[in-house]
Coordinates of C-alpha atoms in Angstrom, one line a residue:
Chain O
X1 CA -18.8 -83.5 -27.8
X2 CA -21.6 -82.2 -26.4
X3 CA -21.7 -82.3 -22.0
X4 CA -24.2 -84.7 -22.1
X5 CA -23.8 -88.2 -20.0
X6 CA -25.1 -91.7 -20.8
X7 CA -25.9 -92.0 -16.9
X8 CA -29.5 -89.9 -17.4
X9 CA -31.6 -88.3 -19.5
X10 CA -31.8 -85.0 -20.3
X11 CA -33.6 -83.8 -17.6
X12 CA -37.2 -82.3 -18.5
X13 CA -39.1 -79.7 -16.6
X14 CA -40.1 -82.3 -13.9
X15 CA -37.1 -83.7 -13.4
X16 CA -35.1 -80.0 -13.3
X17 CA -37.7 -79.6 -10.5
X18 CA -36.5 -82.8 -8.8
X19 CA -32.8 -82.6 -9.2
X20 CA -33.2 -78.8 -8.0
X21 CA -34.7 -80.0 -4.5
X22 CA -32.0 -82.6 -4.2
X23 CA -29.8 -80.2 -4.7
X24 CA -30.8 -77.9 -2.3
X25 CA -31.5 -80.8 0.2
X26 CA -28.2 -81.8 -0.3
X27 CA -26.7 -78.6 0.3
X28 CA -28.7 -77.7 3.1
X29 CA -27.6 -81.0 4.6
X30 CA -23.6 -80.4 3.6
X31 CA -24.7 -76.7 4.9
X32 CA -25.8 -78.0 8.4
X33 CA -23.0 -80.2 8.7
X34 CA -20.2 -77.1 8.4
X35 CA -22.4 -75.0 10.7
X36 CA -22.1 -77.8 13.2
X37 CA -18.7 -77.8 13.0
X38 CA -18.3 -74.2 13.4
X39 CA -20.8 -74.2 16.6
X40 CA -18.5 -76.3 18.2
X41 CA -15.5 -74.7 17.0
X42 CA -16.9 -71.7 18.4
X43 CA -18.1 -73.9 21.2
X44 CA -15.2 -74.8 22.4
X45 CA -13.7 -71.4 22.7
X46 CA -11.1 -72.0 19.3
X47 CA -11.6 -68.4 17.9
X48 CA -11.0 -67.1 21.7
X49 CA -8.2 -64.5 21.2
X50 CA -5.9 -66.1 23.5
X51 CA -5.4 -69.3 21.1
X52 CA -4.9 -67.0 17.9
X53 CA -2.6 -64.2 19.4
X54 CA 1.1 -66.5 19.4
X55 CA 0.4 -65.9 15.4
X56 CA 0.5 -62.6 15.5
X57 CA 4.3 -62.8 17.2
X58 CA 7.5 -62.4 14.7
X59 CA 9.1 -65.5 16.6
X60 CA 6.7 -68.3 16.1
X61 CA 5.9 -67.0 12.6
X62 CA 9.9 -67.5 12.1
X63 CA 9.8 -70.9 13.7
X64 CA 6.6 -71.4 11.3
X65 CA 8.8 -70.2 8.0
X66 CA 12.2 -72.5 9.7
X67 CA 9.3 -75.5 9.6
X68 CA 8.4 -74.8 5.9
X69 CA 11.9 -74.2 4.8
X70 CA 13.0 -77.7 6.1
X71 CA 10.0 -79.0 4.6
X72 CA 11.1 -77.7 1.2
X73 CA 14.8 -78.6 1.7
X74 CA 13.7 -82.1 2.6
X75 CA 10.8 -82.0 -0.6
X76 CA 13.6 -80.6 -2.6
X77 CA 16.5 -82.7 -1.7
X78 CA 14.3 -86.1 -2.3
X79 CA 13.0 -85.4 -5.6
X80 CA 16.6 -85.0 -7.1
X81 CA 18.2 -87.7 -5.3
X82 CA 14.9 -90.0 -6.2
X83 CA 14.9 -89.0 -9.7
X84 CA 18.8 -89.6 -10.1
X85 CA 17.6 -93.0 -8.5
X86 CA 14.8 -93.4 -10.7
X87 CA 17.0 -93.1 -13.7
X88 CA 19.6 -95.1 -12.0
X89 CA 17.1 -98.0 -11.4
X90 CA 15.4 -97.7 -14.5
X91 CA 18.8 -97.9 -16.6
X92 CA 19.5 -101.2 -14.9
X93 CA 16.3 -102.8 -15.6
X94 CA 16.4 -101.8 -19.2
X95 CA 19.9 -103.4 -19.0
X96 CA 20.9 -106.1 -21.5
X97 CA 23.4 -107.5 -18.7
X98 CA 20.8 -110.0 -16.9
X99 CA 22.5 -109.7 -13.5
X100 CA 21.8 -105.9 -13.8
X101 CA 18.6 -106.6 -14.7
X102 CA 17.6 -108.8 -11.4
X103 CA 19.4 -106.6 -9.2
X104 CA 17.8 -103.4 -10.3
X105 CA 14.5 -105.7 -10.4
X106 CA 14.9 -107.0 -7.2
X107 CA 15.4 -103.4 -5.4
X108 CA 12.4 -101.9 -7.1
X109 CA 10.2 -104.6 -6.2
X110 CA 11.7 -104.3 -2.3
X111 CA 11.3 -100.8 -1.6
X112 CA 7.9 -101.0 -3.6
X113 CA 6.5 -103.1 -1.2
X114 CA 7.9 -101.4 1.7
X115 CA 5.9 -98.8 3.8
X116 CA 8.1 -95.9 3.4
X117 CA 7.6 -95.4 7.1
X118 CA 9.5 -98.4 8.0
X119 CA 12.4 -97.1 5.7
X120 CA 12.5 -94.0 7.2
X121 CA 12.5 -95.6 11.0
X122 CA 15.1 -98.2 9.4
X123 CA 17.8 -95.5 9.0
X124 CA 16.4 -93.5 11.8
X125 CA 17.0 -95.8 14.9
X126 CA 18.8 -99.1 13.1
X127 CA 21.4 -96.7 11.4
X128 CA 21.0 -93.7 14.2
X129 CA 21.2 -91.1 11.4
X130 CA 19.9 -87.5 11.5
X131 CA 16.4 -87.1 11.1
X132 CA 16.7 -84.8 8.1
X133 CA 19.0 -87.8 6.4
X134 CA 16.6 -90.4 7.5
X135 CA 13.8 -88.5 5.5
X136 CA 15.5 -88.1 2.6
X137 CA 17.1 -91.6 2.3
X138 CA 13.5 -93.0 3.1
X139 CA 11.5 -90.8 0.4
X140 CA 14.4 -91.2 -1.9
X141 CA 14.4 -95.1 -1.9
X142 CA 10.7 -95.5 -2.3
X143 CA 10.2 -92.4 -4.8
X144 CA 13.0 -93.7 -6.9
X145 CA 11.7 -97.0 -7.2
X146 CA 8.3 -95.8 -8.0
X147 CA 9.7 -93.2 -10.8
X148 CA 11.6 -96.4 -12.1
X149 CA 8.8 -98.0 -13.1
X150 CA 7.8 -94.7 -14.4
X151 CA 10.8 -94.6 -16.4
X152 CA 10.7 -97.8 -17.9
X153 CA 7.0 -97.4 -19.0
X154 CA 7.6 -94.4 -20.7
X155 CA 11.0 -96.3 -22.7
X156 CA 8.2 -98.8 -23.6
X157 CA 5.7 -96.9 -24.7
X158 CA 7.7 -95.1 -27.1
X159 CA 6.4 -96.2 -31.0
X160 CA 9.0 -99.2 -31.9
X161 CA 9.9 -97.9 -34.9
X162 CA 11.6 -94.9 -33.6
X163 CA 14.0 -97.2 -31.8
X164 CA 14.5 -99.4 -34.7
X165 CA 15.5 -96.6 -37.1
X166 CA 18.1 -95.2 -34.3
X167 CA 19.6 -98.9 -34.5
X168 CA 19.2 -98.6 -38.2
X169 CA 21.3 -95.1 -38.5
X170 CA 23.9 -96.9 -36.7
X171 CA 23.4 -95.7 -33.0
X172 CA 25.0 -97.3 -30.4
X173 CA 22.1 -98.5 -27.2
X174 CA 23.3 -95.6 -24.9
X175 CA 22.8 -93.4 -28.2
X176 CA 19.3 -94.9 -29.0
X177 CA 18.6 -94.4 -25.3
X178 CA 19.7 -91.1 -24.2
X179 CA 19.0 -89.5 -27.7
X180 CA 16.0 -90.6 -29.0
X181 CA 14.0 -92.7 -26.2
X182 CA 14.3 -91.2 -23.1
X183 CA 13.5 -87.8 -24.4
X184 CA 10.1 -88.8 -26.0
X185 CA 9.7 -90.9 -22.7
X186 CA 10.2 -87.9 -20.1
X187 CA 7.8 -86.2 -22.1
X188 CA 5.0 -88.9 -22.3
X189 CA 5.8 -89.4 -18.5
X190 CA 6.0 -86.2 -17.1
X191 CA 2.6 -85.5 -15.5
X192 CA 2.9 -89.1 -13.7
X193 CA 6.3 -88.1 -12.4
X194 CA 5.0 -84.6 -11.3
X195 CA 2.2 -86.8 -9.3
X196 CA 4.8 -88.9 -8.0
X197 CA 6.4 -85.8 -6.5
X198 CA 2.9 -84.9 -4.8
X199 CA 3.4 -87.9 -3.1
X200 CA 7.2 -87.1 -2.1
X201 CA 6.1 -83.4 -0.6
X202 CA 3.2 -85.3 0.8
X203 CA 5.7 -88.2 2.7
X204 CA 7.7 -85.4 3.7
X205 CA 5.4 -85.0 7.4
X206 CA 6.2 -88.1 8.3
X207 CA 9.5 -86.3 9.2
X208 CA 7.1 -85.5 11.8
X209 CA 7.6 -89.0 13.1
X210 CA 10.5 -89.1 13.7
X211 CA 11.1 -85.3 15.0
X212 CA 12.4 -84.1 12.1
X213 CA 11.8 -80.1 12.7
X214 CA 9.6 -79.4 9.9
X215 CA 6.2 -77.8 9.2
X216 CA 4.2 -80.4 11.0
X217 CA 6.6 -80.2 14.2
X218 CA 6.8 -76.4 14.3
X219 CA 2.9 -76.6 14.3
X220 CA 3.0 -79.6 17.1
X221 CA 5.6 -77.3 19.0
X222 CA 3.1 -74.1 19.0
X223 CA 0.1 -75.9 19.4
X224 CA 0.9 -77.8 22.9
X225 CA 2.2 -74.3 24.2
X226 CA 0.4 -73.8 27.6
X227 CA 0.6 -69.9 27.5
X228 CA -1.9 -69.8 24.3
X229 CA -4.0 -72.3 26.2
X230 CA -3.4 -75.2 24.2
X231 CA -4.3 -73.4 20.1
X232 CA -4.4 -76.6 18.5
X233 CA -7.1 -76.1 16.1
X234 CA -5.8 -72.7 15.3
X235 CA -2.5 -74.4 14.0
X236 CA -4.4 -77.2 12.0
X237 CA -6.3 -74.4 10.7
X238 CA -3.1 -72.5 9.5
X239 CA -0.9 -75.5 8.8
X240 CA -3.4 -77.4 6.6
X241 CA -4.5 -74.9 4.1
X242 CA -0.4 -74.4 3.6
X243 CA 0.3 -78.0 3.1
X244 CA -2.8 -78.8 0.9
X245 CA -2.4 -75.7 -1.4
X246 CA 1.4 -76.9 -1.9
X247 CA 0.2 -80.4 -2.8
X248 CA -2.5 -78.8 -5.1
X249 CA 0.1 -76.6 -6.9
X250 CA 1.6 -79.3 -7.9
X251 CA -1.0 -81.4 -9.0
X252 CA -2.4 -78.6 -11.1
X253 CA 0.6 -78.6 -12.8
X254 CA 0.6 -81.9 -13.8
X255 CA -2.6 -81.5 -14.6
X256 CA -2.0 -79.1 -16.9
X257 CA 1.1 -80.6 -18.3
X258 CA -1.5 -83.6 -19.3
X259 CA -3.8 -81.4 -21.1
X260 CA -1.3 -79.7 -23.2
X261 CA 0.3 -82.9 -24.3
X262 CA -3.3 -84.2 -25.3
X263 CA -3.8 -80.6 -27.1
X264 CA -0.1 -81.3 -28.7
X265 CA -0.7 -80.6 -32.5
X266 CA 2.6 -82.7 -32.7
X267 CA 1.4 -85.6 -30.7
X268 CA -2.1 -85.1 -32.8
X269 CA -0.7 -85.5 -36.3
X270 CA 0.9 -88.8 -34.9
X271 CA -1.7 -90.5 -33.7
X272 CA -4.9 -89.8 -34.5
X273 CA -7.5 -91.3 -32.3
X274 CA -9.6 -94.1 -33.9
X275 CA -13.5 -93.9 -33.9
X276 CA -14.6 -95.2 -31.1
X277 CA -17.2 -95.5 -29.0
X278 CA -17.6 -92.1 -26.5
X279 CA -17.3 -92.2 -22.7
X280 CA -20.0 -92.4 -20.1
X281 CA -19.1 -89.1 -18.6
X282 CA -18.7 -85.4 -20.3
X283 CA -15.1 -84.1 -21.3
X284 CA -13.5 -88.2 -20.2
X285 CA -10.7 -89.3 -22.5
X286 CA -10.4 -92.9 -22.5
X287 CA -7.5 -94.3 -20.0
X288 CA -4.2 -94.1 -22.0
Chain Q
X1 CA 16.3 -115.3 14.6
X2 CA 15.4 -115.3 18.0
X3 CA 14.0 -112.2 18.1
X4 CA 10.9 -113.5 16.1
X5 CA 10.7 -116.5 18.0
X6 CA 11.0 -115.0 21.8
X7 CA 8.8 -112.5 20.8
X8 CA 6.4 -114.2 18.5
X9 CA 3.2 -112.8 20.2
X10 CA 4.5 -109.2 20.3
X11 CA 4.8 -109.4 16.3
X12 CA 1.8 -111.7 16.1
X13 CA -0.1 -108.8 17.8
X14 CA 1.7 -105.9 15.9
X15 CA 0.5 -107.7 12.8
X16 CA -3.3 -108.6 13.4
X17 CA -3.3 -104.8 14.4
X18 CA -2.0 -104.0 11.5
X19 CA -4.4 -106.6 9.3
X20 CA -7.2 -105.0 11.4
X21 CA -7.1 -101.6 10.7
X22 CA -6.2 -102.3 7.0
X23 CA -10.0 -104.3 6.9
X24 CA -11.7 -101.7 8.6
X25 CA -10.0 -98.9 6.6
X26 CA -10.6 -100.9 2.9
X27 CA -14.1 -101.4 4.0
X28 CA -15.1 -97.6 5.1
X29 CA -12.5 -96.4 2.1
X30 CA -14.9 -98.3 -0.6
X31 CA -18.3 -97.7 0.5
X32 CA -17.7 -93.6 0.8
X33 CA -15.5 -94.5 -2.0
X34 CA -17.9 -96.1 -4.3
X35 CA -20.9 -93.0 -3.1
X36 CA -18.3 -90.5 -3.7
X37 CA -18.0 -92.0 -7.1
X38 CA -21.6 -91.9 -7.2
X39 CA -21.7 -88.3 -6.7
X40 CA -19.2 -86.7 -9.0
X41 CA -21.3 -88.6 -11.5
X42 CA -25.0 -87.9 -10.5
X43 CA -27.2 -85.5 -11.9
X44 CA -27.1 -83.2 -9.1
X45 CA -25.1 -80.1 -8.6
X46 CA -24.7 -80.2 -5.2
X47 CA -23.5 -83.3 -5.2
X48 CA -21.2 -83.1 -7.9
X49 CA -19.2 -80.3 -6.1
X50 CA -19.2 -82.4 -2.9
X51 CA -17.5 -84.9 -3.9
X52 CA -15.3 -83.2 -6.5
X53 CA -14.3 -80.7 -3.4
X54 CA -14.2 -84.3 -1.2
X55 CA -11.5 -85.9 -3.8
X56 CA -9.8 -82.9 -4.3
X57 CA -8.8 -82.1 -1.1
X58 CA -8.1 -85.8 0.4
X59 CA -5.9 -86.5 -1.8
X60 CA -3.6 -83.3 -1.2
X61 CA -3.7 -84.1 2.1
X62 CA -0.6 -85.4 4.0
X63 CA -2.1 -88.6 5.7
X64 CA 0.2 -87.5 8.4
X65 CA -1.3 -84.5 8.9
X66 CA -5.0 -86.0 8.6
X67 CA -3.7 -88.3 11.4
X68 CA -2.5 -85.5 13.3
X69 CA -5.8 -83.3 12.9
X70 CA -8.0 -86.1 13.4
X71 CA -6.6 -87.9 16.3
X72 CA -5.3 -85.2 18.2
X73 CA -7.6 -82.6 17.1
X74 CA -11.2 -84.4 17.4
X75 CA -10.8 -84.8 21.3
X76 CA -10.6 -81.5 21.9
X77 CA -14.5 -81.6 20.6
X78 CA -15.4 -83.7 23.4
X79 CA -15.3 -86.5 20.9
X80 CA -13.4 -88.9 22.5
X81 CA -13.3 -92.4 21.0
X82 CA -10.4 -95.0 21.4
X83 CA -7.3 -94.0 18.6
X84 CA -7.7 -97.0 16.8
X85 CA -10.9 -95.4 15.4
X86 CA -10.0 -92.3 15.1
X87 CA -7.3 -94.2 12.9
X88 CA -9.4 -96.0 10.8
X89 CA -11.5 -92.3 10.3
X90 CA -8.5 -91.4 8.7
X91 CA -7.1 -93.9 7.1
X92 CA -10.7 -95.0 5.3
X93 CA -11.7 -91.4 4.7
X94 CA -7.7 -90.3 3.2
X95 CA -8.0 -94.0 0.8
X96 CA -11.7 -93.4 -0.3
X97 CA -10.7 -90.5 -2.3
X98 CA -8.0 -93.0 -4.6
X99 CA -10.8 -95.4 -5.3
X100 CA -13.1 -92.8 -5.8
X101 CA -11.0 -91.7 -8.6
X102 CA -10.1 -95.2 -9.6
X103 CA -14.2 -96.0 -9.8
X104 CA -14.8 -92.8 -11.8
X105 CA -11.9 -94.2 -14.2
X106 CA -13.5 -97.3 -14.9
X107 CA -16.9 -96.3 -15.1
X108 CA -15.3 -94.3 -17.9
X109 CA -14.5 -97.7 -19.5
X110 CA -18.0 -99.2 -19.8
X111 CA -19.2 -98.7 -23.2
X112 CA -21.6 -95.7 -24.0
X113 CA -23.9 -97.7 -25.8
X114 CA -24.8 -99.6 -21.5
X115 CA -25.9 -96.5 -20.3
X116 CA -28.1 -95.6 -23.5
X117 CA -29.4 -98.8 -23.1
X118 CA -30.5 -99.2 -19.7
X119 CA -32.1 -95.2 -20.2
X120 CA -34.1 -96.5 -23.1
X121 CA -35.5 -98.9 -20.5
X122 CA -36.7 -96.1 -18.8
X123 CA -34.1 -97.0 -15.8
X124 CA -33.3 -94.2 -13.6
X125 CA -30.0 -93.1 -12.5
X126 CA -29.9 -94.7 -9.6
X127 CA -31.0 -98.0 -11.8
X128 CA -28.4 -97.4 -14.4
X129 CA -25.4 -96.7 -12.2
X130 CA -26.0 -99.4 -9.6
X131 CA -27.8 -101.8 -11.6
X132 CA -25.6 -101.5 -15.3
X133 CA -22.5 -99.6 -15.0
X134 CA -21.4 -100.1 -11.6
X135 CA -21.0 -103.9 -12.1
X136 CA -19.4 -103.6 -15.3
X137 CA -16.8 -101.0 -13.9
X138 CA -16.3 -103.1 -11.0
X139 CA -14.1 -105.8 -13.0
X140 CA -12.3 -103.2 -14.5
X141 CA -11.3 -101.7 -11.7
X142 CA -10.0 -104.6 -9.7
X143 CA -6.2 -103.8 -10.3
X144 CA -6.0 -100.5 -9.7
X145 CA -8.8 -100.6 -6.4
X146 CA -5.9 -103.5 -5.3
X147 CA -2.9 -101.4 -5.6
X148 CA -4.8 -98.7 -3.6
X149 CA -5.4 -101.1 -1.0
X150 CA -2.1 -102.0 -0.8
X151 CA -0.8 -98.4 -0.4
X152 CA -3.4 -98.1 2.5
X153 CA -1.9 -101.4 4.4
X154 CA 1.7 -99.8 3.9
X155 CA -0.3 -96.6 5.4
X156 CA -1.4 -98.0 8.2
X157 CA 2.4 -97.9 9.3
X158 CA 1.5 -94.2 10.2
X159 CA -0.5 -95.3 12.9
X160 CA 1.5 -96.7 15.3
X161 CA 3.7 -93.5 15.7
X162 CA 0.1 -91.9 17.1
X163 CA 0.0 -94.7 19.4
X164 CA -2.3 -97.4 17.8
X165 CA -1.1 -101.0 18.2
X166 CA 0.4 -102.1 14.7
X167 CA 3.7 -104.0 13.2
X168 CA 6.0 -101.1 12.7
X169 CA 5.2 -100.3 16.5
X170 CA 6.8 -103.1 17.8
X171 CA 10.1 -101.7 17.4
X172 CA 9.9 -99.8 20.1
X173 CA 9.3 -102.1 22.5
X174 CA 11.7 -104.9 21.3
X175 CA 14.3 -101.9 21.1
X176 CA 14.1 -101.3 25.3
X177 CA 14.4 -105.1 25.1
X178 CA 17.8 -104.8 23.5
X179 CA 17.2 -107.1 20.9
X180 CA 19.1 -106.7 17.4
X181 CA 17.4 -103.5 15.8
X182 CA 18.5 -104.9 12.8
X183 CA 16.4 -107.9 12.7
X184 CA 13.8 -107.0 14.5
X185 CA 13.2 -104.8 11.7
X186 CA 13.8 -107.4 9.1
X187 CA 11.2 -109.2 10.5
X188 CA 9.2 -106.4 10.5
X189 CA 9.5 -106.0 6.6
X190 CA 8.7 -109.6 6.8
X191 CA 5.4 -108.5 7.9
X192 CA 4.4 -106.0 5.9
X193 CA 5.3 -108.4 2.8
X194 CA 3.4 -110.7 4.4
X195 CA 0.3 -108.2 4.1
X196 CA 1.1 -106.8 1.0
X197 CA 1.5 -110.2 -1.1
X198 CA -1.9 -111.7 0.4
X199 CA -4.1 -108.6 -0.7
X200 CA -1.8 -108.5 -4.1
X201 CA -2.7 -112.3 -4.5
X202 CA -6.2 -112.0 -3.5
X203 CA -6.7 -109.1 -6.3
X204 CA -5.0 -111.3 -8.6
X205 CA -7.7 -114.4 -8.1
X206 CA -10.2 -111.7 -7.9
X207 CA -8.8 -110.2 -11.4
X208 CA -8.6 -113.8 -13.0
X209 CA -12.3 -114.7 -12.0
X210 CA -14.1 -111.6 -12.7
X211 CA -11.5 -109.2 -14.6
X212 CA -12.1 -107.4 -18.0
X213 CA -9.7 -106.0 -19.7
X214 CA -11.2 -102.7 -21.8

């Protein structure tokens, strides 16, 4: 497919000419914007070397590193437990015992609907747990009933045929499920559960809430520090780039987990595509 | 039970706060939505990157630490505006970058042969996105622009830990009361269903009168 869009034309000479001068207007606009910014960053004295120096010490850059560790720990501790969940859950909706069924239904739908904030504060002051447990338990609940839905999606979208010749060999319904349809599952599935667990590392600041000593705090602790006059920018300005390259990572990989499955030659000699009409936009593949 | 009825306009409060700046921020989050959309399609390069760099970068975000650098961090530029704001700033600009993507999705679905047509009628872009695709994309999108909206009332939950007056806030206050912290969150969740299953039931009328499947 050539990179051409439906949306315009091929742009002639003219319109190159326009579509250049929007483009520079454009960026001399974005441009003006960021310089604006960085006057009154400048402005306001945020590059001074008083509100930069507390980063050059070994102890807050320790209390920094503490701050990201307990992030992880808390990132790494949710995404098991809500997976196990996840499977838990999922396992109970695809049960053929109805009670199963509405219980496992009736959860998923709760802690769907539920901010995960209000979990969190839930087991934070109405149970009086530790912060770290509170975090966890919160992420856990929601993330897990979020990758159970996941879970069960990816059961159904597996071909029906492959189910009915597992039944056909003679496999018993924990066989047909844990050899044959959860694999091909997980693997459809995997770049939305790698998105899900953006959205775990993500949750993990609001630990911040409820003083749970990670990243976020550490930063909160250095930036209201009198002797560095107050380098509040200067943390945002270390702490964000940290956080968003983490949740990035992440995405890129499933990102590039997607890609290779739609490059699969496996997948490819499946199903191939029927002719169809193209997309609006360059490079789009049409939603599922 | 009597902690929702003593304190039935402390809740009633937390919850039009909370109904509030979910409005404001699904307003702001679909207009800079819809134009970032707009962008990452249009035939300009500058804009293109903007809005690609925009999405990008929003939606790796922690909303807790938007909240944190927006409404801590833009005071110290002099610009001082009440937190509720400040809140819906962030909570508008952190959602538009989901229904961006979710607008750029469905303009996907409309046919190829719509935007061939309305170019052969000499429309411009600006003609052909607003005029042809937009409004075709827009029924497709309905469910997943709804279950964004949803995650941005749930959201808003963040703000009342940064001092803006919303449901999940009213713990704190009922706690010093010493009323049952168990109920008073109940009723809390209460709440937050409440919010939840109205915008899920408006989509769903929305969905059945104008909704296309593709």
């Amino acid at each position: 497919m050539t990179a051409t869009t439906a949306l315009y034309d091929v742009p002639g000479p003219h319109s190159k000419r326009r579509h250049r001068l929007y483009g520079a207007a454009a960026t001399v606009v974005i441009l003006a914007v960021l310089a604006w910014v960085g006057y009154l960053l400048v402005d306001t004295g945020q590059f001074s070397s008083r509100k930069w120096t507390p980063f050059a010490y070994v102890g807050i850059q320790k209390l920094l590193l503490e701050g990201l560790g307990n992030t992880l720990k808390a990132f790494a501790c949710a995404a098991v437990l809500s997976l196990v969940l996840g499977a838990v859950l999922a396992a109970g909706r695809l049960s053929d015992h109805a009670p199963v069924r509405w219980v496992s239904t009736l959860l998923v739908e709760f802690f769907r609907a539920m901010p995960v904030l209000v979990m969190i504060f839930f087991v934070y002051v109405a149970l009086k747990a530790e912060p770290l447990y509170a975090l966890i338990t919160g992420l856990t609940l929601y993330n897990g009933s979020v990758l159970a839905e996941v879970f069960r999606a990816g059961v159904h979208s597996v071909d029906r045929g492959q189910r009915e010749a597992a039944y056909a060999l003679g496999m018993r319904k924990t066989q047909v499920m844990t050899y044959v349809l959860v694999p091909q599952a997980v693997r459809a599935m995997l770049p939305t559960i790698i998105s899900q667990l953006v959205v775990a590392l993500k949750d993990t600041s609001l630990g911040f809430l409820i003083t749970y000593e990670e990243f976020l705090h550490a930063g909160k602790l250095i930036a209201s520090n009198l002797d560095y006059d107050l380098p509040f920018i200067p943390v945002v300005m270390i702490v964000s780039p940290i956080y968003i390259g983490m949740c990035m990572l992440l995405s890129w990989c499933a990102y590039r987990v997607a890609k290779r499955q739609r490059k699969s030659l496996k997948t490819d000699a499946v199903d191939v595509n029927a002719p169809e009409p193209g997309t609006l936009l360059p490079g789009a593949q049409q939603q599922r | 039970m009597n902690v929702l009825t003593d304190n039935f306009s402390l809740y009633g409060e937390g919850l039009l706060g909370t109904v509030e700046l979910t409005v404001l921020a699904s307003l702001l989050a679909l207009v800079a939505g819809v134009l970032m959309a707009a962008f990452r399609v249009a035939p300009v390069g500058s804009l293109r990157v903007f809005g690609t760099v925009w999405v990008m970068v929003l939606r790796n975000t922690p909303l807790t630490l938007l909240f944190f650098a927006v409404l801590l961090g833009l005071p110290r530029f002099g610009v001082v505006l009440p937190f509720k704001v400040f809140a819906v700033l962030a909570l508008g600009c952190y959602t538009s970058a989901f229904i961006c993507e979710a607008v750029r999705s469905g303009i996907n679905t409309v046919p190829v042969g719509q935007g061939e047509a309305a170019r052969s009628l000499g429309m411009t872009f600006s003609q052909t996105l607003g005029d042809v695709v937009l409004p075709q994309a827009f029924r497709t999108v309905i469910p997943p622009v709804g279950s964004t909206l949803i995650a941005l009332a749930k959201n808003s939950a963040i703000a009342g830990s940064f001092s803006v007056v919303e449901l999940l806030g009213t713990y704190k206050t009922l706690n010093e009361l010493g009323y049952s912290i168990i109920w008073t969150f109940v009723w809390i969740a209460v709440g937050y269903l409440i919010v939840t299953l109205t915008i899920s039931a408006l989509f769903n009328v929305l969905e059945k009168r104008w909704g296309v499947p593709r």
